[in-house]
Short mmCIF file of C-alpha atoms in Angstrom, two decimals:
data_model
loop_
_atom_site.label_atom_id
_atom_site.label_comp_id
_atom_site.label_asym_id
_atom_site.label_seq_id
_atom_site.Cartn_x
_atom_site.Cartn_y
_atom_site.Cartn_z
CA MET A 1 0.00 0.00 0.00
CA GLY A 2 1.20 3.49 -0.79
CA ILE A 3 2.44 6.21 1.49
CA LYS A 4 -0.64 8.31 0.71
CA ALA A 5 -3.03 6.10 2.70
CA ALA A 6 -4.99 8.37 5.05
CA LEU A 7 -6.44 7.77 8.52
CA PRO A 8 -9.46 9.52 10.09
CA LYS A 9 -8.66 12.85 11.76
CA VAL A 10 -10.21 11.72 15.05
CA GLU A 11 -7.90 8.71 15.13
CA LEU A 12 -4.85 10.93 14.58
CA TYR A 13 -6.00 13.29 17.35
CA LEU A 14 -6.25 10.30 19.69
CA TYR A 15 -2.72 9.20 18.78
CA THR A 16 -1.44 12.72 19.45
CA ALA A 17 -3.10 12.85 22.88
CA VAL A 18 -1.80 9.42 23.93
CA LEU A 19 1.76 10.19 22.79
CA GLY A 20 1.77 13.63 24.40
CA LEU A 21 0.55 12.34 27.76
CA ALA A 22 3.04 9.48 27.75
CA LEU A 23 6.00 11.74 27.00
CA ALA A 24 4.89 14.27 29.62
CA TRP A 25 4.55 11.54 32.23
CA ALA A 26 8.01 10.10 31.48
CA ALA A 27 9.57 13.59 31.54
CA SER A 28 7.93 14.40 34.88
CA TRP A 29 9.46 11.29 36.42
CA ILE A 30 12.92 12.16 35.10
CA VAL A 31 12.60 15.68 36.57
CA GLU A 32 11.53 14.20 39.90
CA ALA A 33 14.32 11.62 39.93
CA SER A 34 16.86 14.29 39.00
CA SER A 35 15.74 16.54 41.88
CA GLU A 36 15.52 13.85 44.56
CA ASN A 37 18.82 12.12 43.78
CA VAL A 38 21.10 15.06 43.08
CA GLY A 39 23.02 14.33 46.26
CA ARG A 40 23.75 10.67 45.44
CA LYS A 41 27.40 9.68 45.50
CA ALA A 42 27.11 8.31 41.94
CA PHE A 43 25.99 11.77 40.74
CA LYS A 44 28.85 13.82 42.21
CA GLY A 45 31.23 13.57 39.28
CA ASN A 46 28.64 14.29 36.60
CA VAL A 47 26.30 16.81 38.24
CA GLN A 48 28.09 20.08 38.90
CA SER A 49 27.40 23.80 39.24
CA GLY A 50 25.70 25.31 36.22
CA TRP A 51 23.74 28.53 35.73
CA THR A 52 23.40 29.69 39.34
CA TYR A 53 20.18 31.67 38.80
CA PHE A 54 18.33 28.39 38.12
CA GLY A 55 19.19 27.26 41.63
CA ARG A 56 20.01 23.82 40.28
CA LYS A 57 23.09 21.86 39.32
CA MET A 58 23.77 20.83 35.73
CA ASP A 59 24.30 17.43 34.13
CA VAL A 60 27.81 17.56 32.62
CA ALA A 61 28.19 13.83 31.90
CA ASP A 62 28.64 14.45 28.17
CA PHE A 63 32.27 15.46 27.77
CA GLU A 64 31.80 16.47 24.12
CA TRP A 65 28.99 18.93 24.80
CA VAL A 66 30.84 20.53 27.72
CA MET A 67 34.02 20.72 25.64
CA TRP A 68 32.34 22.43 22.68
CA PHE A 69 30.45 25.05 24.63
CA THR A 70 32.86 25.85 27.46
CA THR A 71 36.53 24.99 26.94
CA PHE A 72 36.45 24.84 23.15
CA ARG A 73 33.87 27.59 22.56
CA ASN A 74 36.30 30.49 22.22
CA HIS A 75 38.61 28.52 19.96
CA ILE A 76 35.71 27.59 17.66
CA LEU A 77 34.41 31.15 17.45
CA PHE A 78 37.85 32.63 16.82
CA ALA A 79 38.88 30.11 14.13
CA LEU A 80 35.55 30.05 12.27
CA SER A 81 35.14 33.85 12.44
CA GLY A 82 38.58 34.27 10.89
CA HIS A 83 37.68 31.77 8.18
CA VAL A 84 34.44 33.59 7.34
CA ILE A 85 36.24 36.95 7.09
CA PHE A 86 39.04 35.66 4.86
CA ALA A 87 36.60 33.66 2.74
CA LYS A 88 34.41 36.72 2.19
CA ILE A 89 37.36 38.89 1.22
CA CYS A 90 38.55 36.26 -1.25
CA SER A 91 35.05 35.75 -2.68
CA LEU A 92 34.87 39.45 -3.47
CA ALA A 93 38.46 39.85 -4.71
CA SER A 94 39.12 36.60 -6.60
CA PRO A 95 36.31 34.01 -6.69
CA LYS A 96 38.37 31.67 -8.87
CA HIS A 97 41.05 31.26 -6.19
CA ARG A 98 38.86 30.94 -3.12
CA GLY A 99 39.66 27.20 -2.81
CA MET A 100 43.34 28.08 -2.48
CA VAL A 101 42.59 30.66 0.21
CA TYR A 102 40.51 28.12 2.16
CA MET A 103 43.48 25.74 2.03
CA ILE A 104 46.03 28.34 3.15
CA TYR A 105 43.87 29.52 6.03
CA GLY A 106 43.18 25.93 7.11
CA LEU A 107 46.86 25.01 6.99
CA VAL A 108 47.88 28.08 9.00
CA ALA A 109 45.11 27.55 11.60
CA THR A 110 46.04 23.88 11.97
CA LEU A 111 49.74 24.72 12.24
CA VAL A 112 49.12 27.32 14.96
CA THR A 113 46.83 24.95 16.86
CA MET A 114 48.68 21.64 16.56
CA GLY A 115 52.23 22.35 15.40
CA TRP A 116 54.58 21.11 12.67
CA SER A 117 54.58 17.46 13.80
CA PHE A 118 50.84 17.14 13.29
CA ILE A 119 50.96 18.86 9.89
CA SER A 120 53.79 16.56 8.81
CA LEU A 121 51.84 13.48 9.92
CA ILE A 122 48.72 14.57 8.01
CA LEU A 123 50.79 15.36 4.90
CA ALA A 124 52.42 11.92 5.14
CA HIS A 125 48.98 10.22 5.08
CA CYS A 126 47.91 12.49 2.21
CA MET A 127 51.06 11.79 0.17
CA MET A 128 50.81 8.04 0.67
CA LEU A 129 47.19 7.86 -0.44
CA TYR A 130 47.80 10.32 -3.30
CA THR A 131 50.56 8.07 -4.61
CA VAL A 132 48.25 5.06 -4.49
CA ALA A 133 45.53 7.09 -6.22
CA LEU A 134 47.79 7.60 -9.23
CA LEU A 135 47.66 3.84 -9.88
CA LYS A 136 43.89 4.14 -10.46
CA ARG A 137 43.05 0.81 -8.84
CA LYS A 138 40.07 1.02 -6.47
CA SER A 139 41.03 -2.13 -4.61
CA LEU A 140 44.49 -0.74 -3.84
CA CYS A 141 42.98 2.58 -2.75
CA PHE A 142 40.68 0.79 -0.32
CA VAL A 143 43.42 -1.40 1.08
CA ALA A 144 45.79 1.54 1.52
CA GLY A 145 43.08 3.75 3.05
CA LEU A 146 41.85 1.14 5.51
CA ALA A 147 45.43 0.26 6.45
CA SER A 148 46.11 3.94 7.09
CA LEU A 149 42.96 4.19 9.21
CA ALA A 150 43.94 1.04 11.11
CA THR A 151 47.27 2.60 12.11
CA LEU A 152 45.25 5.32 13.82
CA LYS A 153 42.59 3.14 15.45
CA LEU A 154 44.64 0.13 16.54
CA GLU A 155 47.30 -0.01 19.23
CA PRO A 156 50.21 0.49 19.55
CA TYR A 157 50.24 2.33 16.21
CA GLY A 158 47.73 4.98 17.27
CA SER A 159 49.59 5.89 20.45
CA TRP A 160 52.89 5.98 18.55
CA GLN A 161 51.48 8.56 16.11
CA ALA A 162 49.89 10.55 18.93
CA ASP A 163 53.22 10.72 20.75
CA LEU A 164 54.76 12.37 17.70
CA VAL A 165 52.51 15.38 18.25
CA THR A 166 53.92 17.15 21.27
CA GLY A 167 52.58 20.29 22.89
CA SER A 168 50.57 21.65 25.78
CA PHE A 169 47.29 22.53 24.06
CA GLU A 170 44.58 21.11 26.34
CA LEU A 171 42.40 19.78 23.51
CA GLN A 172 45.27 18.34 21.52
CA ASP A 173 44.22 14.69 21.95
CA ILE A 174 40.68 15.35 20.73
CA LEU A 175 41.82 17.37 17.73
CA PHE A 176 44.53 14.84 16.89
CA TYR A 177 42.19 11.88 16.44
CA GLY A 178 39.49 13.98 14.79
CA GLY A 179 41.85 15.62 12.30
CA CYS A 180 43.69 12.39 11.42
CA GLY A 181 40.55 10.24 11.13
CA PHE A 182 38.61 12.61 8.90
CA SER A 183 41.73 13.34 6.82
CA ILE A 184 42.16 9.66 6.01
CA MET A 185 38.50 9.30 5.00
CA ARG A 186 38.78 12.37 2.78
CA CYS A 187 41.98 11.03 1.21
CA MET A 188 40.19 7.76 0.45
CA SER A 189 37.37 9.69 -1.23
CA PHE A 190 39.93 11.62 -3.29
CA ALA A 191 41.71 8.40 -4.33
CA LEU A 192 38.48 6.64 -5.33
CA GLU A 193 37.24 9.65 -7.30
CA ASN A 194 40.61 9.88 -9.06
CA CYS A 195 40.10 6.29 -10.19
CA GLU A 196 36.89 7.44 -11.90
CA LYS A 197 38.58 10.38 -13.66
CA LYS A 198 39.05 9.36 -17.28
CA ASP A 199 41.44 12.08 -18.47
CA GLY A 200 44.55 12.42 -16.30
CA ASN A 201 44.65 12.83 -12.54
CA TYR A 202 43.66 15.37 -9.95
CA THR A 203 46.63 17.23 -8.47
CA PHE A 204 48.08 17.00 -4.98
CA VAL A 205 47.03 20.62 -4.46
CA ASP A 206 43.43 19.57 -5.20
CA LEU A 207 43.73 17.05 -2.37
CA LEU A 208 45.15 19.66 0.01
CA LYS A 209 42.36 22.12 -0.85
CA TYR A 210 39.83 19.41 -0.09
CA ASN A 211 41.43 18.15 3.11
CA PHE A 212 42.37 21.44 4.77
CA TYR A 213 39.03 23.20 4.42
CA LEU A 214 38.93 24.24 8.10
CA PRO A 215 35.19 24.00 8.95
CA PHE A 216 35.25 20.28 8.01
CA PHE A 217 38.81 19.45 9.03
CA TYR A 218 38.58 18.32 12.67
CA PHE A 219 35.00 17.11 13.13
CA GLY A 220 33.45 16.76 9.67
CA PRO A 221 31.05 16.34 8.07
CA ILE A 222 32.67 14.64 5.11
CA MET A 223 31.76 15.86 1.66
CA THR A 224 32.87 13.43 -1.02
CA PHE A 225 35.67 14.86 -3.17
CA ASP A 226 33.62 15.06 -6.38
CA GLN A 227 31.04 17.32 -4.72
CA PHE A 228 33.57 19.52 -2.92
CA HIS A 229 35.79 19.95 -5.99
CA VAL A 230 32.93 21.17 -8.16
CA GLN A 231 31.46 23.49 -5.54
CA ALA A 232 34.75 24.97 -4.27
CA ASN A 233 35.90 25.73 -7.83
CA ASN A 234 32.65 27.25 -9.02
CA PRO A 235 33.31 30.95 -9.77
CA ASN A 236 29.58 31.72 -9.93
CA LEU A 237 28.83 32.89 -6.38
CA THR A 238 25.28 34.12 -6.84
CA ARG A 239 22.73 33.23 -4.17
CA LYS A 240 19.14 32.14 -4.39
CA ASP A 241 16.36 34.45 -3.22
CA LYS A 242 16.25 34.71 0.58
CA GLU A 243 19.20 32.31 0.95
CA LEU A 244 21.02 34.60 3.39
CA TRP A 245 17.81 35.00 5.38
CA ASP A 246 17.47 31.21 5.54
CA ILE A 247 21.11 30.83 6.69
CA SER A 248 20.59 33.48 9.39
CA MET A 249 17.40 31.86 10.66
CA LYS A 250 19.05 28.44 10.87
CA ALA A 251 21.97 29.96 12.77
CA LEU A 252 19.53 31.50 15.27
CA VAL A 253 17.76 28.15 15.60
CA GLN A 254 21.10 26.49 16.40
CA LEU A 255 21.75 29.11 19.10
CA GLY A 256 18.27 28.57 20.52
CA VAL A 257 18.76 24.79 20.64
CA ILE A 258 22.10 25.20 22.46
CA LEU A 259 20.47 27.40 25.10
CA ALA A 260 17.49 25.04 25.41
CA VAL A 261 19.72 22.00 25.93
CA ASP A 262 21.65 23.85 28.64
CA VAL A 263 18.36 24.67 30.39
CA PHE A 264 17.12 21.08 30.15
CA PHE A 265 20.39 19.79 31.59
CA HIS A 266 19.55 21.64 34.81
CA PHE A 267 16.29 19.69 35.20
CA LEU A 268 16.73 16.41 33.30
CA TYR A 269 19.80 14.40 34.26
CA ILE A 270 19.22 11.97 31.40
CA LEU A 271 22.95 11.29 30.89
CA THR A 272 23.90 10.74 34.53
CA ILE A 273 20.97 8.56 35.63
CA PRO A 274 21.75 5.62 33.26
CA GLY A 275 25.21 5.36 34.84
CA ASP A 276 23.69 4.64 38.27
CA ILE A 277 22.39 1.10 37.73
CA LYS A 278 21.11 0.84 41.33
CA LEU A 279 18.84 3.85 40.76
CA VAL A 280 17.76 2.66 37.32
CA LYS A 281 16.63 -0.67 38.76
CA GLN A 282 14.22 1.17 41.06
CA ILE A 283 12.35 3.10 38.37
CA SER A 284 9.22 1.96 36.56
CA ASP A 285 9.31 0.25 33.16
CA TRP A 286 7.62 3.26 31.58
CA SER A 287 10.23 5.63 32.98
CA LEU A 288 13.04 3.36 31.83
CA ALA A 289 11.64 3.38 28.31
CA GLY A 290 11.42 7.18 28.37
CA LEU A 291 15.00 7.43 29.63
CA ALA A 292 16.33 5.21 26.82
CA TYR A 293 14.36 7.16 24.21
CA SER A 294 15.48 10.55 25.54
CA ASN A 295 19.14 9.51 25.37
CA LEU A 296 18.85 8.83 21.64
CA VAL A 297 16.97 12.08 21.07
CA TYR A 298 19.71 14.02 22.87
CA ASP A 299 22.43 12.35 20.81
CA TRP A 300 20.60 13.41 17.65
CA VAL A 301 20.29 16.98 18.99
CA LYS A 302 24.02 17.05 19.71
CA ALA A 303 24.87 15.88 16.19
CA ALA A 304 22.37 18.29 14.65
CA VAL A 305 23.86 21.24 16.56
CA MET A 306 27.47 20.38 15.75
CA PHE A 307 26.87 19.84 12.05
CA GLY A 308 24.36 22.69 11.93
CA VAL A 309 26.97 25.22 13.12
CA ILE A 310 29.54 23.93 10.63
CA ASN A 311 26.98 23.82 7.83
CA THR A 312 26.10 27.47 8.46
CA VAL A 313 29.72 28.49 7.88
CA SER A 314 30.12 26.30 4.79
CA ARG A 315 26.88 27.63 3.27
CA LEU A 316 28.30 31.14 3.67
CA ASP A 317 31.18 29.82 1.53
CA HIS A 318 28.65 28.84 -1.19
CA LEU A 319 28.93 25.12 -0.45
CA ASP A 320 26.08 22.66 -0.10
CA PRO A 321 27.23 20.42 2.79
CA PRO A 322 25.64 17.18 4.03
CA GLN A 323 22.57 17.93 6.10
CA PRO A 324 22.23 17.10 9.81
CA PRO A 325 20.93 13.60 10.58
CA LYS A 326 17.25 12.73 10.54
CA CYS A 327 15.74 12.92 14.01
CA ILE A 328 15.55 9.56 15.77
CA THR A 329 11.90 10.30 16.56
CA MET A 330 11.15 10.23 12.83
CA LEU A 331 12.82 6.85 12.23
CA TYR A 332 11.26 3.43 12.13
CA VAL A 333 13.54 1.79 9.53
CA PHE A 334 17.22 0.89 9.91
CA ALA A 335 18.05 2.10 6.41
CA GLU A 336 17.66 5.74 7.52
CA THR A 337 19.35 5.40 10.92
CA HIS A 338 22.58 7.40 11.15
CA PHE A 339 24.00 10.18 13.31
CA ASP A 340 26.51 11.54 10.78
CA ARG A 341 25.06 12.05 7.31
CA GLY A 342 28.50 12.79 5.85
CA ILE A 343 29.95 9.43 6.94
CA ASN A 344 26.70 7.76 5.89
CA ASP A 345 26.90 9.30 2.40
CA TRP A 346 30.56 8.23 2.15
CA LEU A 347 29.77 4.65 3.15
CA CYS A 348 26.75 4.44 0.86
CA LYS A 349 28.62 5.72 -2.19
CA TYR A 350 31.83 3.74 -1.85
CA VAL A 351 30.72 0.57 -0.03
CA TYR A 352 27.00 -0.03 0.58
CA ASP A 353 25.51 1.06 -2.76
CA TYR A 354 28.59 -0.04 -4.70
CA ILE A 355 28.24 -3.62 -3.49
CA GLY A 356 24.49 -3.75 -2.86
CA LYS A 357 23.45 -2.21 -6.21
CA ASP A 358 19.62 -1.92 -5.97
CA HIS A 359 19.53 -3.59 -2.48
CA ASP A 360 16.96 -6.10 -3.65
CA GLY A 361 19.00 -9.30 -3.51
CA ILE A 362 19.26 -11.00 -0.11
CA PHE A 363 22.82 -12.30 -0.42
CA ARG A 364 24.19 -9.18 -2.13
CA GLU A 365 22.55 -7.02 0.55
CA LEU A 366 24.05 -9.20 3.28
CA LEU A 367 27.52 -8.81 1.77
CA ALA A 368 27.04 -5.05 1.35
CA THR A 369 25.94 -4.52 4.97
CA ILE A 370 28.72 -6.71 6.38
CA CYS A 371 31.37 -4.79 4.42
CA THR A 372 29.79 -1.47 5.43
CA PHE A 373 29.83 -2.30 9.13
CA ILE A 374 33.37 -3.66 8.94
CA VAL A 375 34.50 -0.23 7.71
CA THR A 376 32.26 1.47 10.30
CA THR A 377 33.76 -0.65 13.09
CA LEU A 378 37.26 0.36 12.04
CA TRP A 379 36.19 4.02 11.83
CA LEU A 380 34.69 3.98 15.34
CA GLY A 381 37.61 2.04 16.82
CA PRO A 382 37.38 -1.74 17.29
CA CYS A 383 36.28 -2.76 20.79
CA GLU A 384 33.69 -5.05 22.38
CA ILE A 385 30.84 -2.52 22.50
CA VAL A 386 31.42 -1.48 18.86
CA TYR A 387 31.43 -5.12 17.76
CA ILE A 388 28.08 -5.70 19.47
CA TRP A 389 26.61 -2.46 18.10
CA SER A 390 27.76 -3.27 14.56
CA PHE A 391 26.43 -6.84 14.70
CA PHE A 392 22.93 -5.85 15.83
CA ASN A 393 22.59 -2.93 13.44
CA CYS A 394 23.83 -5.08 10.56
CA PHE A 395 21.28 -7.73 11.54
CA GLY A 396 18.50 -5.13 11.79
CA LEU A 397 19.21 -3.77 8.31
CA ASN A 398 19.06 -7.26 6.78
CA PHE A 399 16.07 -8.34 8.87
CA GLU A 400 14.04 -5.52 7.32
CA LEU A 401 14.76 -6.87 3.83
CA TRP A 402 13.98 -10.44 4.88
CA MET A 403 10.62 -9.40 6.29
CA ALA A 404 9.81 -7.28 3.22
CA LYS A 405 10.56 -10.28 0.98
CA LEU A 406 8.48 -12.60 3.18
CA PHE A 407 5.40 -10.36 3.30
CA ALA A 408 5.57 -9.78 -0.46
CA LEU A 409 4.75 -13.48 -0.92
CA PRO A 410 1.32 -15.16 -0.69
CA PRO A 411 -0.65 -15.46 1.50
CA PHE A 412 0.52 -12.18 3.10
CA SER A 413 0.41 -10.18 -0.14
CA THR A 414 -3.03 -11.62 -0.92
CA LEU A 415 -4.38 -10.65 2.48
CA GLU A 416 -3.02 -7.11 2.18
CA GLY A 417 -4.52 -6.81 -1.29
CA VAL A 418 -8.07 -7.26 0.03
CA MET A 419 -7.57 -4.80 2.91
CA SER A 420 -8.32 -1.11 2.82
CA GLU A 421 -5.29 1.20 2.58
CA ALA A 422 -6.00 2.54 6.08
CA MET A 423 -6.05 -0.95 7.61
CA SER A 424 -2.84 -1.88 5.79
CA ARG A 425 -1.21 1.25 7.22
CA ARG A 426 -2.33 0.31 10.74
CA ILE A 427 -0.90 -3.21 10.49
CA ARG A 428 2.37 -1.94 9.04
CA GLY A 429 2.48 0.60 11.88
CA LEU A 430 2.48 -2.23 14.43
CA PHE A 431 5.52 -3.82 12.82
CA ASN A 432 7.19 -0.41 12.52
CA ALA A 433 6.68 0.15 16.27
CA VAL A 434 8.59 -3.06 17.02
CA ASN A 435 11.30 -1.95 14.61
CA PHE A 436 11.49 1.46 16.30
CA TRP A 437 12.36 -0.17 19.61
CA GLN A 438 14.91 -2.41 17.96
CA ILE A 439 16.64 0.74 16.72
CA ILE A 440 16.57 2.25 20.23
CA LEU A 441 17.82 -0.89 21.98
CA TYR A 442 20.63 -1.48 19.48
CA ASN A 443 21.86 2.12 19.57
CA ILE A 444 21.81 2.78 23.32
CA LEU A 445 24.60 0.20 23.38
CA ALA A 446 26.91 2.80 21.87
CA LEU A 447 25.47 5.79 23.73
CA ASN A 448 25.39 4.46 27.30
CA SER A 449 26.71 1.10 28.41
CA LEU A 450 26.16 -2.58 27.82
CA ASP A 451 24.74 -2.96 31.35
CA PHE A 452 22.14 -0.25 30.78
CA ALA A 453 21.13 -1.68 27.40
CA LYS A 454 20.75 -5.18 28.88
CA LEU A 455 18.67 -3.82 31.75
CA VAL A 456 16.32 -1.94 29.39
CA ALA A 457 15.86 -5.02 27.19
CA LYS A 458 15.28 -7.31 30.18
CA ARG A 459 12.75 -5.01 31.85
CA LEU A 460 10.76 -4.24 28.71
CA LEU A 461 10.84 -7.64 27.01
CA VAL A 462 10.96 -10.15 29.86
CA GLN A 463 10.05 -8.82 33.31
CA GLY A 464 7.55 -6.30 31.97
CA PHE A 465 5.77 -8.69 29.61
CA PRO A 466 2.93 -8.41 28.73
CA VAL A 467 1.66 -5.20 30.36
CA SER A 468 4.71 -2.93 30.06
CA THR A 469 5.80 -4.39 26.74
CA LEU A 470 2.44 -3.93 25.03
CA SER A 471 1.73 -0.52 26.55
CA VAL A 472 5.11 0.87 25.45
CA LEU A 473 4.59 -0.58 21.98
CA MET A 474 1.12 0.96 21.79
CA VAL A 475 2.47 4.41 22.61
CA THR A 476 5.22 3.86 20.04
CA TYR A 477 2.58 2.80 17.50
CA CYS A 478 0.83 6.13 18.04
CA GLY A 479 4.08 7.94 17.35
CA VAL A 480 4.77 5.90 14.21
CA GLN A 481 1.33 6.72 12.80
CA LEU A 482 1.93 10.43 13.38
CA ILE A 483 5.27 10.14 11.56
CA LYS A 484 3.55 8.35 8.69
CA GLU A 485 0.96 11.13 8.55
CA ARG A 486 3.73 13.71 8.26
CA GLU A 487 5.34 11.69 5.47
CA ARG A 488 1.98 11.42 3.71
CA THR A 489 1.49 15.19 3.86
CA GLN A 490 4.99 15.80 2.51
CA ALA A 491 4.42 13.33 -0.33
CA LEU A 492 1.22 15.12 -1.34
CA GLU A 493 2.94 18.51 -1.24
CA GLU A 494 5.83 17.26 -3.36
CA GLU A 495 3.40 15.75 -5.85
CA ALA A 496 1.51 19.03 -6.11
CA ALA A 497 4.75 20.98 -6.58
CA ALA A 498 5.87 18.57 -9.30
CA ALA A 499 2.54 18.95 -11.07
CA VAL A 500 2.83 22.75 -11.01
CA ALA A 501 6.41 22.55 -12.34
CA ALA A 502 5.35 20.18 -15.12
CA ALA A 503 2.46 22.46 -16.09
CA ALA A 504 4.79 25.47 -16.20
CA ALA A 505 7.21 23.55 -18.42
CA GLU A 506 4.45 22.51 -20.82
CA LYS A 507 2.91 25.98 -21.10
CA PRO A 508 5.51 27.53 -23.50
CA LYS A 509 5.18 24.52 -25.81
CA THR A 510 1.42 24.87 -26.14
CA GLU A 511 1.69 28.60 -26.73
#
């Protein structure tokens, strides 16, 4: 049945009410638990002084968030402000050479921040992969790139490289692994795109322009080389109507989200509570489900803010960067689950889509997903929790295809054929609700701990069965149907816009 299947308005209003009440109830418990347990010994390291006029302490369990918006904040603002100023001057003075200016500014900023040893190490990785790229053999490019990445992610090679970069900058370790990791992935993209170039080769300077574009250098996102090369060398710097207004509004939204998250962290200790297993065991099944869900939502917000800030700068440079990830609330299929759209696009282009083709064959899809998660495991850093996370997400992606193939066969396809579109949507929504919780359970492995993930699964699937299990799934079903309604509305709007565009294109011919 198609995506345009509609449900009665009253039914959708009921789903909205049920979902809203459930979320409000779960949030009220988390606020209460945060207030009553702030003095617990397990909370002391992660709940510290925040904005004093709230009269509450702040959850600072997420090192990345605290780093970006306290210690690292001034460095980010200074470096990106300088980039914007130099980029604007160059765009006005010599649009054709703006890629070179981006590279020079990025090299100088990296040199000042990290020193000559780090620059030399990055250039060594770039030179090695550039040399392999000249051979124009994709298999060699992959082997060389993954071997280079392995030297960073596996011990003792990673520590040996890190020891080469000496200095006293307090964020040096973070910037080292971020800069090296993303540089290697960009070099692999360059090498693979060079294999596709039919006439000659791209130059080493082209690689440096691509790699040392400062907004993307340390933390991504990754734009594949073919996209960056075209956009950074486009001398036509005209903007669409209201584009600057749109960029400004999105920047204000990012600022608003940052402030909102800081406020919430004073009332919802969603990151600290999962670390106190004794406390988590005392809470209700409903509250535990809300805590697991809120952790994934926060991780999406964090990714959206980080990439949103960087995307704002790159759009000012007339680039079209990868968009922030799709909100976890809007997901009920594994195929759309990712927290870094740049890495996801890279993996899809060079591994997943390359091997999986149309993703319709069971064995080809299995091979494509296994290869994709092998690369992902190496990118994240091989360890027990990453192995478990990769296995379950790989299984989930294939399980979706297996179920789609099964239900496309009689008698399931026959039964669906005699149903109304609305009833088909309701039945599919039930399966999507189960899938939604698979996504949550598999991904809190990486966000929290194995103990917390096991506790959530045990409470919701075993100890809480059938009351807690079915009630949580019913609330999730309501959410899935509201997501489907949003997708239906968007599909209708896109269809109407396409019809208008087609009519406008046909009009001159008839005249």
